[in-house]
mmCIF file of C-alpha atoms and ligand atoms in Angstrom:
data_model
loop_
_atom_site.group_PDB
_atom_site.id
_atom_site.type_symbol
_atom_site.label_atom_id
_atom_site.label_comp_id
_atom_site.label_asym_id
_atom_site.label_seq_id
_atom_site.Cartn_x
_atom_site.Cartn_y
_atom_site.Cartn_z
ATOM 1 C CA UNK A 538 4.663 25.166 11.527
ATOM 2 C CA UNK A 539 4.100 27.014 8.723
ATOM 3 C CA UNK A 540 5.883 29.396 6.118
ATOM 4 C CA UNK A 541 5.102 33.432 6.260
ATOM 5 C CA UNK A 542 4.620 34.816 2.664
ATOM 6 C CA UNK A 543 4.931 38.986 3.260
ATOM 7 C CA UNK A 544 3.732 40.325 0.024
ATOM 8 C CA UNK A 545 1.547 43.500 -0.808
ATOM 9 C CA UNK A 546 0.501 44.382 -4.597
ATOM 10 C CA UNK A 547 0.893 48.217 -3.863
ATOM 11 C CA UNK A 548 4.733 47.514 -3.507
ATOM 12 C CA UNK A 549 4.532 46.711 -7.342
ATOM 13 C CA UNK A 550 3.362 50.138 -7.956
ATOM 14 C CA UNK A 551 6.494 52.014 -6.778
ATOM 15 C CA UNK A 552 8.569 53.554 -9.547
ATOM 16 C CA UNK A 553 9.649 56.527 -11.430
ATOM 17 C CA UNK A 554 12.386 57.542 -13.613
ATOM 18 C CA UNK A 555 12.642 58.205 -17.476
ATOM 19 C CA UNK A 556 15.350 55.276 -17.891
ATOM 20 C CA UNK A 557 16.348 52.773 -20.553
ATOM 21 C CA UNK A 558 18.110 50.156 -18.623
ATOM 22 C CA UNK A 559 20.520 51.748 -16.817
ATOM 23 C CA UNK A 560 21.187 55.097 -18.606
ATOM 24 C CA UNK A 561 19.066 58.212 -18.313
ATOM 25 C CA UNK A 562 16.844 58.474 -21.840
ATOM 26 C CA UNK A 563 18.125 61.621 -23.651
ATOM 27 C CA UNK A 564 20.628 62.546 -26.477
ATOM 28 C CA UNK A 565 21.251 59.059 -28.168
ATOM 29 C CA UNK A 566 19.941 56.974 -25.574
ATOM 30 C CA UNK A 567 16.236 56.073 -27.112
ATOM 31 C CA UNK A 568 13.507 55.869 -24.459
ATOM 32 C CA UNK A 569 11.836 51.925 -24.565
ATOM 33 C CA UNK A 570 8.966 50.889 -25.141
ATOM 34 C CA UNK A 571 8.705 48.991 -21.896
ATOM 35 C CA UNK A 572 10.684 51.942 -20.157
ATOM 36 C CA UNK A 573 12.431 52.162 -17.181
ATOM 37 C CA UNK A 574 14.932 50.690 -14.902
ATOM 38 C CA UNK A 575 15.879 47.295 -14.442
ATOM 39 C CA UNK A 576 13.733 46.729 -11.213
ATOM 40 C CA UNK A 577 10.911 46.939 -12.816
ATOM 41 C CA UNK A 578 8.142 45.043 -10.467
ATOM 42 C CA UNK A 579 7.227 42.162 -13.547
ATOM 43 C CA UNK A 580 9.939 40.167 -11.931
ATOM 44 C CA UNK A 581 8.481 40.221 -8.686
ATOM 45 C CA UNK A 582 5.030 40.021 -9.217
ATOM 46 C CA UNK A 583 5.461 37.216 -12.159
ATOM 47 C CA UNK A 584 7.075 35.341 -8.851
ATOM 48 C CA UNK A 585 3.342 36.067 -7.271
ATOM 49 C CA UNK A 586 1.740 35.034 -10.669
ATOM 50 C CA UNK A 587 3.422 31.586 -10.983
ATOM 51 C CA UNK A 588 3.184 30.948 -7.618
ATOM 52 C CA UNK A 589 -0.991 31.859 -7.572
ATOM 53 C CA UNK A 590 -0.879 29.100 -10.608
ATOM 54 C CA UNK A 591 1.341 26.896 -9.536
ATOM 55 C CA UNK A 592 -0.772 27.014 -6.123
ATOM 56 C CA UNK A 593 1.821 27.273 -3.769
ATOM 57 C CA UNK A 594 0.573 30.293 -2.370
ATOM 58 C CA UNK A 595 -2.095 28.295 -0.538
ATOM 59 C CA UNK A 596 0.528 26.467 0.900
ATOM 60 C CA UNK A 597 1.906 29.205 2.554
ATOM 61 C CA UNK A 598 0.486 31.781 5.360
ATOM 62 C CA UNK A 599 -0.175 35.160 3.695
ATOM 63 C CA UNK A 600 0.257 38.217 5.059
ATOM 64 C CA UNK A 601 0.778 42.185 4.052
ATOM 65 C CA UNK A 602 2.361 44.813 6.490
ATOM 66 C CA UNK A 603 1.485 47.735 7.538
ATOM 67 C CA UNK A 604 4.133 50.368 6.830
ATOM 68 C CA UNK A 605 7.789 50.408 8.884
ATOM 69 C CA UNK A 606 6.635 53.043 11.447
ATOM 70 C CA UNK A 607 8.996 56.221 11.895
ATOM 71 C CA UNK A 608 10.447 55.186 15.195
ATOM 72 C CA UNK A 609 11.259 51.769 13.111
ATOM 73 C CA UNK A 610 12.803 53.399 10.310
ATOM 74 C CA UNK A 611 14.908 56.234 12.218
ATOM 75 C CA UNK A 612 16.988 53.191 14.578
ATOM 76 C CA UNK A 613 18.281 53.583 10.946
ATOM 77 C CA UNK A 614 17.611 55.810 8.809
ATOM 78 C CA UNK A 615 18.827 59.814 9.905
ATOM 79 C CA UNK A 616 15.210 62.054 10.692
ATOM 80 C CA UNK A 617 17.332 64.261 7.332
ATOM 81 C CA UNK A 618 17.115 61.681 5.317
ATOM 82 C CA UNK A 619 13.143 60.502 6.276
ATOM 83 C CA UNK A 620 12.032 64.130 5.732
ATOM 84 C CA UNK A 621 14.142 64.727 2.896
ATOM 85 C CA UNK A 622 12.757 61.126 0.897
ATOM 86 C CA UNK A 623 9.020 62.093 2.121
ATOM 87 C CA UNK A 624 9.279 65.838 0.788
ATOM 88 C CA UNK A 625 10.531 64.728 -2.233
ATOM 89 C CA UNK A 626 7.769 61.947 -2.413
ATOM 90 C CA UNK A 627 4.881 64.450 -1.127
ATOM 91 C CA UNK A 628 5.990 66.894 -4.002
ATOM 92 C CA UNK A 629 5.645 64.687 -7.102
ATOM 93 C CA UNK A 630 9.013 62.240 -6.666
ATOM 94 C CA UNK A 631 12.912 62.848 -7.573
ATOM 95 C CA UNK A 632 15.807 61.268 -7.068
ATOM 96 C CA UNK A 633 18.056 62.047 -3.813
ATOM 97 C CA UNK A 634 20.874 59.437 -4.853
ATOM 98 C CA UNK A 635 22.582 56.899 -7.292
ATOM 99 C CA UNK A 636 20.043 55.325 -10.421
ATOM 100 C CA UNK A 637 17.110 55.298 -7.572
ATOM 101 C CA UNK A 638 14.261 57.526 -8.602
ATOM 102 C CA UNK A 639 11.164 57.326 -6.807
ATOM 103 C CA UNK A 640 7.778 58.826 -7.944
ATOM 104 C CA UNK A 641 5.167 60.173 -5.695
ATOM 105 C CA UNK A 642 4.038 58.167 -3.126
ATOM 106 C CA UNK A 643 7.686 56.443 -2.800
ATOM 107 C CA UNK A 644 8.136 57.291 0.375
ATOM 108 C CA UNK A 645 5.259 55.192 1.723
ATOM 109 C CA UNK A 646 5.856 52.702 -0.839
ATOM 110 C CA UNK A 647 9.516 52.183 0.457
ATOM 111 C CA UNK A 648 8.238 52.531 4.246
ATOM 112 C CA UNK A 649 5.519 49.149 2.918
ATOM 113 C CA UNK A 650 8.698 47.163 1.196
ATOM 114 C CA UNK A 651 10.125 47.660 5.008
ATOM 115 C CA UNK A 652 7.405 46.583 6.562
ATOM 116 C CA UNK A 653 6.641 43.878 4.676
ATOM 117 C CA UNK A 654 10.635 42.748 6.259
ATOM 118 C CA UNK A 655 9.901 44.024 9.377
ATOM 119 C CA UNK A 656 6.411 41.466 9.715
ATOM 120 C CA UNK A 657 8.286 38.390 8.322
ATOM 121 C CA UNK A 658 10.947 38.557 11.138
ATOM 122 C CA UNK A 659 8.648 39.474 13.453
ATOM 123 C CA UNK A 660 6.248 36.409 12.801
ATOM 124 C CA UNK A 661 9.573 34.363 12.859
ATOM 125 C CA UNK A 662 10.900 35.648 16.137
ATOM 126 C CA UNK A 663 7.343 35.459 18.144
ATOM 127 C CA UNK A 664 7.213 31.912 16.690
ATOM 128 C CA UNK A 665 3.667 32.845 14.787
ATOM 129 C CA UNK A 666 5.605 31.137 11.700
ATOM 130 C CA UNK A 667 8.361 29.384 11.417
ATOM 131 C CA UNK A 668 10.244 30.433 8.879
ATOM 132 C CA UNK A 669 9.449 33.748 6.175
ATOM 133 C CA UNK A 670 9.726 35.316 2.993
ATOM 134 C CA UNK A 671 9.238 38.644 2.155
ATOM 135 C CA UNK A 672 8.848 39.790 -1.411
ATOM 136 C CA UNK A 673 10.303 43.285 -0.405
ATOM 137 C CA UNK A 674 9.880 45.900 -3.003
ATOM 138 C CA UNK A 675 11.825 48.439 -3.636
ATOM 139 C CA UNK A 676 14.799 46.039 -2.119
ATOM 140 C CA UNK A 677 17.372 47.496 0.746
ATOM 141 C CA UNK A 678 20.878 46.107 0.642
ATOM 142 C CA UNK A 679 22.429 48.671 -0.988
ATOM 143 C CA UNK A 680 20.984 51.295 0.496
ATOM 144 C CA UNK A 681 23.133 53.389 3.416
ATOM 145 C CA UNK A 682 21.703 55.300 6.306
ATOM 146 C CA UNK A 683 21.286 58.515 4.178
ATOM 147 C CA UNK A 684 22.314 58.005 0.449
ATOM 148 C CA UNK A 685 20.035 55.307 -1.251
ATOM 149 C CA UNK A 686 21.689 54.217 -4.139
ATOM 150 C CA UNK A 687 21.410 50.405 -6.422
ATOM 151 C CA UNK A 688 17.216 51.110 -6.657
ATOM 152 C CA UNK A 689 17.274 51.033 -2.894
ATOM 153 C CA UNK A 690 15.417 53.877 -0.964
ATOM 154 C CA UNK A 691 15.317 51.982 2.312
ATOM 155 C CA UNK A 692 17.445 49.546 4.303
ATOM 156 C CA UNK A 693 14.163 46.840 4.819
ATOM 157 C CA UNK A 694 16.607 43.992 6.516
ATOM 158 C CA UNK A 695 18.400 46.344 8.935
ATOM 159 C CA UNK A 696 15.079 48.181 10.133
ATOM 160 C CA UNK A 697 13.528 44.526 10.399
ATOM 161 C CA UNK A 698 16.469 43.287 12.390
ATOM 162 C CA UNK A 699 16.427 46.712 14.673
ATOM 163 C CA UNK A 700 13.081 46.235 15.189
ATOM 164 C CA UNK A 701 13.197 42.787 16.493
ATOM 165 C CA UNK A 702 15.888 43.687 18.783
ATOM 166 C CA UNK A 703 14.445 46.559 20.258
ATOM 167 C CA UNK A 704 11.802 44.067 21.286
ATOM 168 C CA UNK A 705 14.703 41.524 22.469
ATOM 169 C CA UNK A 706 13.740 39.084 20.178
ATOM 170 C CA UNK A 707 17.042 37.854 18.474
ATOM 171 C CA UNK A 708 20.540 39.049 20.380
ATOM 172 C CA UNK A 709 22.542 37.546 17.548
ATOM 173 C CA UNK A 710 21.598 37.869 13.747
ATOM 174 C CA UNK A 711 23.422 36.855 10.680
ATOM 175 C CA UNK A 712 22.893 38.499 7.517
ATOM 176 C CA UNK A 713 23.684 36.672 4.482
ATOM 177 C CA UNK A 714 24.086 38.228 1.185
ATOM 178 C CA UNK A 715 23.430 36.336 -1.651
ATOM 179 C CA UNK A 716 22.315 38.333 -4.435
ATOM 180 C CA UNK A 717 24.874 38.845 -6.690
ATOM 181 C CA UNK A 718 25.777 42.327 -5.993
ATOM 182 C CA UNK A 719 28.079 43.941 -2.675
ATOM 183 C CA UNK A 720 25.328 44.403 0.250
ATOM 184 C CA UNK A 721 27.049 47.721 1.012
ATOM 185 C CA UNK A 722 24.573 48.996 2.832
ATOM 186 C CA UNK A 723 23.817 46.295 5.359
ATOM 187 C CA UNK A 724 27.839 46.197 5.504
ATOM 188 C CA UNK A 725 27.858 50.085 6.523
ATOM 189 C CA UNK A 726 25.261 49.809 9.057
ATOM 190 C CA UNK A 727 26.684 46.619 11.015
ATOM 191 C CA UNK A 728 30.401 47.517 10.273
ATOM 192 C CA UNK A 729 31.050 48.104 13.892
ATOM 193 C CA UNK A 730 29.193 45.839 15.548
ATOM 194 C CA UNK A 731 29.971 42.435 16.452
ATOM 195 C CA UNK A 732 25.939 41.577 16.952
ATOM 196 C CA UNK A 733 25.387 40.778 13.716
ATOM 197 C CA UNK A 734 27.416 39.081 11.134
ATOM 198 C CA UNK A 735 27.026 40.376 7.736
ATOM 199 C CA UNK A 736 28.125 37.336 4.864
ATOM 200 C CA UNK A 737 28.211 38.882 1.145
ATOM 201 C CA UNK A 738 28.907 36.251 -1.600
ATOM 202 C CA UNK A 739 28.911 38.815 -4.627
ATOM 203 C CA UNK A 740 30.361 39.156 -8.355
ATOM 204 C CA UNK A 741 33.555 40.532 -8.100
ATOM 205 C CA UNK A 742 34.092 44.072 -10.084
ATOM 206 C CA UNK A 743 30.262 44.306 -10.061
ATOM 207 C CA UNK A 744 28.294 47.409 -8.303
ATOM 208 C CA UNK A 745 29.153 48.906 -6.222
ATOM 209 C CA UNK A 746 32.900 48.857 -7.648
ATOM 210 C CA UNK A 747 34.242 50.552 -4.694
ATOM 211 C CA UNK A 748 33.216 48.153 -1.867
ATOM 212 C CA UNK A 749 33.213 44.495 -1.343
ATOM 213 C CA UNK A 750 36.610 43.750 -1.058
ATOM 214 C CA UNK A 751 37.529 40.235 0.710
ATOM 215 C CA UNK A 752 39.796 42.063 3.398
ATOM 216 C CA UNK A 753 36.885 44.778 4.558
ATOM 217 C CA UNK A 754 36.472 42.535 7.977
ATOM 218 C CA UNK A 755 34.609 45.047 10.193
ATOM 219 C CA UNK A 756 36.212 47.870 12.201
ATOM 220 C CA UNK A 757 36.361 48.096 16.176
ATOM 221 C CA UNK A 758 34.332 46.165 17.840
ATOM 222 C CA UNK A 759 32.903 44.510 14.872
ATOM 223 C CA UNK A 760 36.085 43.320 13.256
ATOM 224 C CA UNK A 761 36.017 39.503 12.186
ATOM 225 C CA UNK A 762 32.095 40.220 11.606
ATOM 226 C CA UNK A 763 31.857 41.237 8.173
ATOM 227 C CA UNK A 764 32.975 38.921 5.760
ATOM 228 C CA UNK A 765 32.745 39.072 1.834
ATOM 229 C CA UNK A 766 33.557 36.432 -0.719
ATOM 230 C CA UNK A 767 33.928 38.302 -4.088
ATOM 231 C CA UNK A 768 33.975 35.591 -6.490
ATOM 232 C CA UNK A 769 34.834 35.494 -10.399
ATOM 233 C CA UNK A 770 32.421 36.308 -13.518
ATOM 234 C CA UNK A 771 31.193 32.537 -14.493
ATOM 235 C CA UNK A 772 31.004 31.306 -11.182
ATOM 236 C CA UNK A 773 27.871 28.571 -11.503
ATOM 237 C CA UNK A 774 26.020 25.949 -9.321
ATOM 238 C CA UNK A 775 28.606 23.715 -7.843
ATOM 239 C CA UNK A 776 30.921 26.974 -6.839
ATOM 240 C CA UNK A 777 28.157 28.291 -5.293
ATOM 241 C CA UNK A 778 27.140 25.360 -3.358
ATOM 242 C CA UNK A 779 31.071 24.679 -2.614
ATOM 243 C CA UNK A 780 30.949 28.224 -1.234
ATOM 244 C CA UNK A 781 28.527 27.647 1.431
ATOM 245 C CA UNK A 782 29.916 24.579 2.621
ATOM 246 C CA UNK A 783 33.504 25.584 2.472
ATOM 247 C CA UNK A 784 33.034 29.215 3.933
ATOM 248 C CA UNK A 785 29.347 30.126 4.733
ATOM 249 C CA UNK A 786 27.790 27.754 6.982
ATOM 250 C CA UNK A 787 31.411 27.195 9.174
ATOM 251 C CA UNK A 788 31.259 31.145 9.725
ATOM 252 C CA UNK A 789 27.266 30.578 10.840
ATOM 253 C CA UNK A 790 28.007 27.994 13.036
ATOM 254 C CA UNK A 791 30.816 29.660 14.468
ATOM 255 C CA UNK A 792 28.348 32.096 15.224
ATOM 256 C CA UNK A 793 26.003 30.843 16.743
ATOM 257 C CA UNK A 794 22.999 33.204 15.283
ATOM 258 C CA UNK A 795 19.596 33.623 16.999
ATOM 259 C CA UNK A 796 18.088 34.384 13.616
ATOM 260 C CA UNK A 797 19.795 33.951 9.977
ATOM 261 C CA UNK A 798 18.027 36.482 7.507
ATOM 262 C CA UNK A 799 18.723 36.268 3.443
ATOM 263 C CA UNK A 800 18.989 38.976 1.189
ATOM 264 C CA UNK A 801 18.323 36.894 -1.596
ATOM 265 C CA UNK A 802 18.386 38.351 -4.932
ATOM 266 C CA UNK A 803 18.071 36.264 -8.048
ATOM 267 C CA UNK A 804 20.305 38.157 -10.530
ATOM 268 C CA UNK A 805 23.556 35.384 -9.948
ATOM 269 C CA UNK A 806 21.154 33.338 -12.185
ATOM 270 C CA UNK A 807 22.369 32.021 -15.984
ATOM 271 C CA UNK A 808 20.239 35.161 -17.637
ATOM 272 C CA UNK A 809 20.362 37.760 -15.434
ATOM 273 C CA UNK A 810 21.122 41.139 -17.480
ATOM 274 C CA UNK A 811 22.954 43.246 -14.540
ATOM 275 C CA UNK A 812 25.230 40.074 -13.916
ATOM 276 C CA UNK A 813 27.748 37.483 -15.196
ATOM 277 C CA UNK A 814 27.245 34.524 -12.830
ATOM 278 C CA UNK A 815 25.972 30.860 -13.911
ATOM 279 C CA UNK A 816 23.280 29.991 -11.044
ATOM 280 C CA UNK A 817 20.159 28.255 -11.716
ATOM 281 C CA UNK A 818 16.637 27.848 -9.994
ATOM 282 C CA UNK A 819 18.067 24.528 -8.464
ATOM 283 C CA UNK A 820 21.976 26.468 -7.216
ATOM 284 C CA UNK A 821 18.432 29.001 -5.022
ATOM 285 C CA UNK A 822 17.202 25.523 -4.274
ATOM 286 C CA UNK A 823 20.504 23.774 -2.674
ATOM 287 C CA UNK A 824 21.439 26.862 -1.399
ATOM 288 C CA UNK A 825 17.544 27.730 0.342
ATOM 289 C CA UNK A 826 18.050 24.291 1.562
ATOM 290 C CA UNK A 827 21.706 24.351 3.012
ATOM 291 C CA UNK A 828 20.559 27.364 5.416
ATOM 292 C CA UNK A 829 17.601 26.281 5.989
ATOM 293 C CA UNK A 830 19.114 22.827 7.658
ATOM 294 C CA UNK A 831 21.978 25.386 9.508
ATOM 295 C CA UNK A 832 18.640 27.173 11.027
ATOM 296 C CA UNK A 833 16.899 23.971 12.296
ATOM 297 C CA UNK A 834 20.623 23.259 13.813
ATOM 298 C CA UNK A 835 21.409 26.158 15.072
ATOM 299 C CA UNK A 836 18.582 28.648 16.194
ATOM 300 C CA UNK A 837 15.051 26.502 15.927
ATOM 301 C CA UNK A 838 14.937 27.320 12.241
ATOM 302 C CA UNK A 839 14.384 30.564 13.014
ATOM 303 C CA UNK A 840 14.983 32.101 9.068
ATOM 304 C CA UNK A 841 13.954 34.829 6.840
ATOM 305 C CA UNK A 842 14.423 35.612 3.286
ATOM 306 C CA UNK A 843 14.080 39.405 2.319
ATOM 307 C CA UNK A 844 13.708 39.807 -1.713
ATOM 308 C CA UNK A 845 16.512 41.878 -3.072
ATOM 309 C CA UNK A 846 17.854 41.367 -7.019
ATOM 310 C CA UNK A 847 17.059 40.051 -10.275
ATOM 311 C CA UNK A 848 16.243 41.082 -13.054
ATOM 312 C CA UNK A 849 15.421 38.468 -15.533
ATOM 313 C CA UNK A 850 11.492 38.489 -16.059
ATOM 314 C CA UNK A 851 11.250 34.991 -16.917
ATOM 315 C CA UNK A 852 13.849 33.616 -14.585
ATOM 316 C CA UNK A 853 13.295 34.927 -11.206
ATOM 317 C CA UNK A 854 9.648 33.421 -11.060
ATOM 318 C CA UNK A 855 11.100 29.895 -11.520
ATOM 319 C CA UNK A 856 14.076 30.618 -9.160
ATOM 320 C CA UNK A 857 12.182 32.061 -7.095
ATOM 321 C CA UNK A 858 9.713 29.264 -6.737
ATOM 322 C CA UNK A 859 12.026 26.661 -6.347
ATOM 323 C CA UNK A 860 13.643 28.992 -3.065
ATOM 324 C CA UNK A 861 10.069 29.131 -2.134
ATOM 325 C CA UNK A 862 9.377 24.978 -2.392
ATOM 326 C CA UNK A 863 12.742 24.293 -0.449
ATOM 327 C CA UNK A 864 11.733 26.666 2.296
ATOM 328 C CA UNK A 865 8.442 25.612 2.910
ATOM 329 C CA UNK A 866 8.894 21.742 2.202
ATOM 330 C CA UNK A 867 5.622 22.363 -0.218
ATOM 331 C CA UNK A 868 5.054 19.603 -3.069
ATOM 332 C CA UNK A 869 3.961 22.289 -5.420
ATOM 333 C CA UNK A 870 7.048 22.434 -8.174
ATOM 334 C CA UNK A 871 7.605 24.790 -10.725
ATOM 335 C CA UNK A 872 9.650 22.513 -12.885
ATOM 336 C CA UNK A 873 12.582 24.368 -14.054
ATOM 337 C CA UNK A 874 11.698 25.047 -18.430
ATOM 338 C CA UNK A 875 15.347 25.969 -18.489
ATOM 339 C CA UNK A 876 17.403 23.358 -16.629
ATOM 340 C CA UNK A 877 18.889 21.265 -19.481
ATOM 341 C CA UNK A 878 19.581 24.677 -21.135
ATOM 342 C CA UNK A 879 21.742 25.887 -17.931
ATOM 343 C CA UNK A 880 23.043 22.646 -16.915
ATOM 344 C CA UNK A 881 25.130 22.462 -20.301
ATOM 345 C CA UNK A 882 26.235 26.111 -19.664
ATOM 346 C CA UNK A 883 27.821 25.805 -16.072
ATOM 347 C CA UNK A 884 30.902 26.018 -16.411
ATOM 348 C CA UNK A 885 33.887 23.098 -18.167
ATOM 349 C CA UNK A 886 35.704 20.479 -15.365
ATOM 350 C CA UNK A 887 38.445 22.753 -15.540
ATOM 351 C CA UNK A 888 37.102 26.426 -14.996
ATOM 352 C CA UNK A 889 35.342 24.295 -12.283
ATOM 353 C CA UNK A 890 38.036 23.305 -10.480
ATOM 354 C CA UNK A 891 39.460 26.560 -10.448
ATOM 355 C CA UNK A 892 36.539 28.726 -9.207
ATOM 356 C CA UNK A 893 36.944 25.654 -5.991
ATOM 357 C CA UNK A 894 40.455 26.321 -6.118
ATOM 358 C CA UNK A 895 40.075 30.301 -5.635
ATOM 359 C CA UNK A 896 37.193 29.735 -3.156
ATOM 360 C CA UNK A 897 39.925 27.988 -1.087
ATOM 361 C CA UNK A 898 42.593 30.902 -1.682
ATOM 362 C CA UNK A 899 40.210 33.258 -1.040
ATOM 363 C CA UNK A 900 39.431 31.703 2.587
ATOM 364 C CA UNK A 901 42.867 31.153 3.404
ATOM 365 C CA UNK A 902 43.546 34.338 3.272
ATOM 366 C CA UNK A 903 40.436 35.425 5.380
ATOM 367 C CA UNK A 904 42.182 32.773 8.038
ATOM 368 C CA UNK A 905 38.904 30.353 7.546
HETATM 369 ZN ZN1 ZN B 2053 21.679 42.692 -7.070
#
C-alpha cells in the first residue's frame, strides 16, 4: 500500500507579525530583510521543492484537505477560543497569545494545517493508505486548548486523533514527540487520559521552560501515560537512536497502540537556529525507520507523521526527505550534502557515553 502525502500550498501563505527572529522589531531591534519569525514557510515548502525534483512526490499518494470542520476543532478547542481566533482573523489578524501572530485569513489557514492532520489519519485508519505524512502548517504541539503559543494557533494532532475516534477508528493512540521542543500542548490535552500515550523526547531548558519535566507522568486516570525524556544540549545521532530503543519503543510496545502518530519537527538537527541538539537527516532516517518497524509489529503499520519544527532552510528539506524515503520505502534519495560535515560534529566517545549513561538515569528513575 501506499504512502499519503497531505500537503496544500495555501498553508505556506499563513503568517503575520513584524518580527526579527524571535524579538518584536522596534527600538534597537532592526527589522530584516527577509522579516519575520522563525517559521517562516521556506522550510516547508523547500521540503515540497526538493521532493518535486528529487521526484519522490510521484512516489507518494497526494492529497490536500479540506479545512478541520468546527465540530472537529471544538472536541478541542473551547467555542471562546474558535470565535475569538476567527474575529481576530476576519478583522485584519493579531495575536491572542505567546510569539504566534496570525494575519488575516489565519483562522482558515490554521483550520487547513488541521485538516491536512485530520485527512492523513483518516486515510491511515480507513486503510485508504497505509501509512501518512502531513506537512501541517502552522504546526500544533504547543498549542493548548485556548492559549496558542510556540507559532501554534491550533492543536492539528489532537483534533486529528479526536476525529478518528469519534468515528471509532483507533481506541488506543500514541503520540510521540520528537521535535526538539516540550509538546506541551498535546501533554495538556491527554494529561488525564490513559487513551493515549503522549512520548516527548525534547531539549532540556528549551521552550517552553516551564514544562517538560521527566517526573510530569499524567494525573488521574492518565498517570503513567505521559512520559518525557528531557535530554542534554549536544545530544546527537547515536543518543537519539539509543533513546528509542532504550525508552521509546519498550513504552510503545507496552502499549499496545492502535495508531502511533509523530510530531516530527526537524529543529534537533546539527543547524537548527532555535536549538542545540546534534541530529542529522540520517538520526530522522533511523529514527522514521525504528517506528515505522514498531507499527508493522504492533498495529498493521498503522502511522502518521504530522510536521511540527525546524527551522533551518537548507536542512529540513534534506531531513525531511530522508524521513520521507524511510517511510515510504521509495528509491528516490536526497543524498545528504552535509553528512561528512555532521558526522565529524556528533559528539567525542566520551560525551557519548555519557548522554547513554544519563538516558539510562533518566529511565531509572521513570521506573523503565
Ligand atoms: Zn520545535
Amino acid at each position: 500500500m501506499s504512502t499519503g502525502f497531505f500537503f496544500d500550498e495555501r498553508t505556506m501563505w499563513h503568517g503575520g507579525g513584524n518580527y526579527a527572529f524571535t524579538l518584536p522589531i522596534g527600538g534597537l531591534v532592526q527589522p530584516l530583510a527577509a522579516g519575520g519569525l522563525p517559521e517562516s514557510p521556506e522550510t516547508k515548502r523547500r521540503l515540497k521543492n526538493l521532493m518535486d525534483v528529487t521526484g519522490l512526490t510521484h512516489d507518494l499518494d497526494v492529497h490536500s484537505a479540506s479545512e478541520a470542520s468546527r465540530e472537529a476543532l471544538l472536541r478541542v478547542h473551547p467555542a471562546g477560543y474558535l470565535d475569538e481566533f476567527k474575529a481576530m482573523s476576519d478583522a485584519g489578524g493579531g495575536e491572542l497569545g505567546r510569539r504566534t501572530p496570525f494575519a488575516a485569513g489565519g483562522y482558515e489557514l490554521a483550520a487547513l494545517s488541521a485538516g491536512l492532520a485530520v485527512g492523513a489519519v483518516d486515510a491511515v485508519v480507513t486503510g485508504e493508505v497505509q501509512n501518512a505524512y502531513a506537512l501541517s502548517r502552522p504546526p500544533g504541539h504547543h498549542c493548548l486548548p485556548d492559549f496558542p503559543n510556540g507559532f501554534c494557533l491550533m492543536a492539528n494532532i489532537a483534533i486529528a486523533i479526536e476525529a478518528a475516534q469519534a468515528k471509532r477508528h483507533a481506541a488506543r493512540v500514541v503520540v510521540l514527540d520528537w521535535d526538539v521542543h516540550h509538546g506541551n500542548g498535546t501533554e495538556a490535552i491527554y494529561y488525564d487520559r490513559d487513551d493515549v500515550l503522549t512520548i516527548s523526547l525534547h531539549q532540556e531548558g528549551n521552550y517552553p521552560l516551564d514544562t517538560g519535566a521527566l517526573l510530569d507522568r499524567g494525573k488521574g486516570k492518565g498517570v503513567g501515560y505521559n512520559l518525557n525524556l528531557p535530554l542534554p544540549a549536544g545530544t546527537g545521532h547515536d543518543a537519539y537512536l539509543y533513546a528509542l530503543d532504550r525508552v521509546v519503543i519498550p513504552q510503545i510496545e507496552a502499549f499496545n497502540p492502535d495508531l502511533i502518530v509523530v510530531a516530527c519537527g526537524y529543529d534537533a538537527a546539527v543547524i537548527d537556529p532555535l536549538a542545540r541538539m546534534l541530529a542529522t537527516a540520517d538520526t530522522f532516517r533511523q529514527m522514521t525507520l525504528r517506528i515505522k518497524d514498531a507499527a508493522e509489529r504492533l498495529c498493521d503499520g498503522k502511522l502518521v507523521l504530522v510536521h511540527e519544527g525546524g527551522y533551518s532552510e537548507v536542512y529540513v528539506p534534506f531531513c525531511g526527505h530522508a524521513t520521507l524515503e524511510a517511510l515510504s520505502g521509495s528509491q528516490i534519495t536526497a543524498p545528504d550534502p552535509f553528512a561528512h560535515a555532521f558526522t565529524v560534529r556528533q559528539p567525542n566517545a566520551r560525551f557519548g557515553a555519557f548522554l547513554k549513561d544519563t538516558i539510562d538515569e533518566l529511565a531509572l528513575e521513570l521506573g523503565i
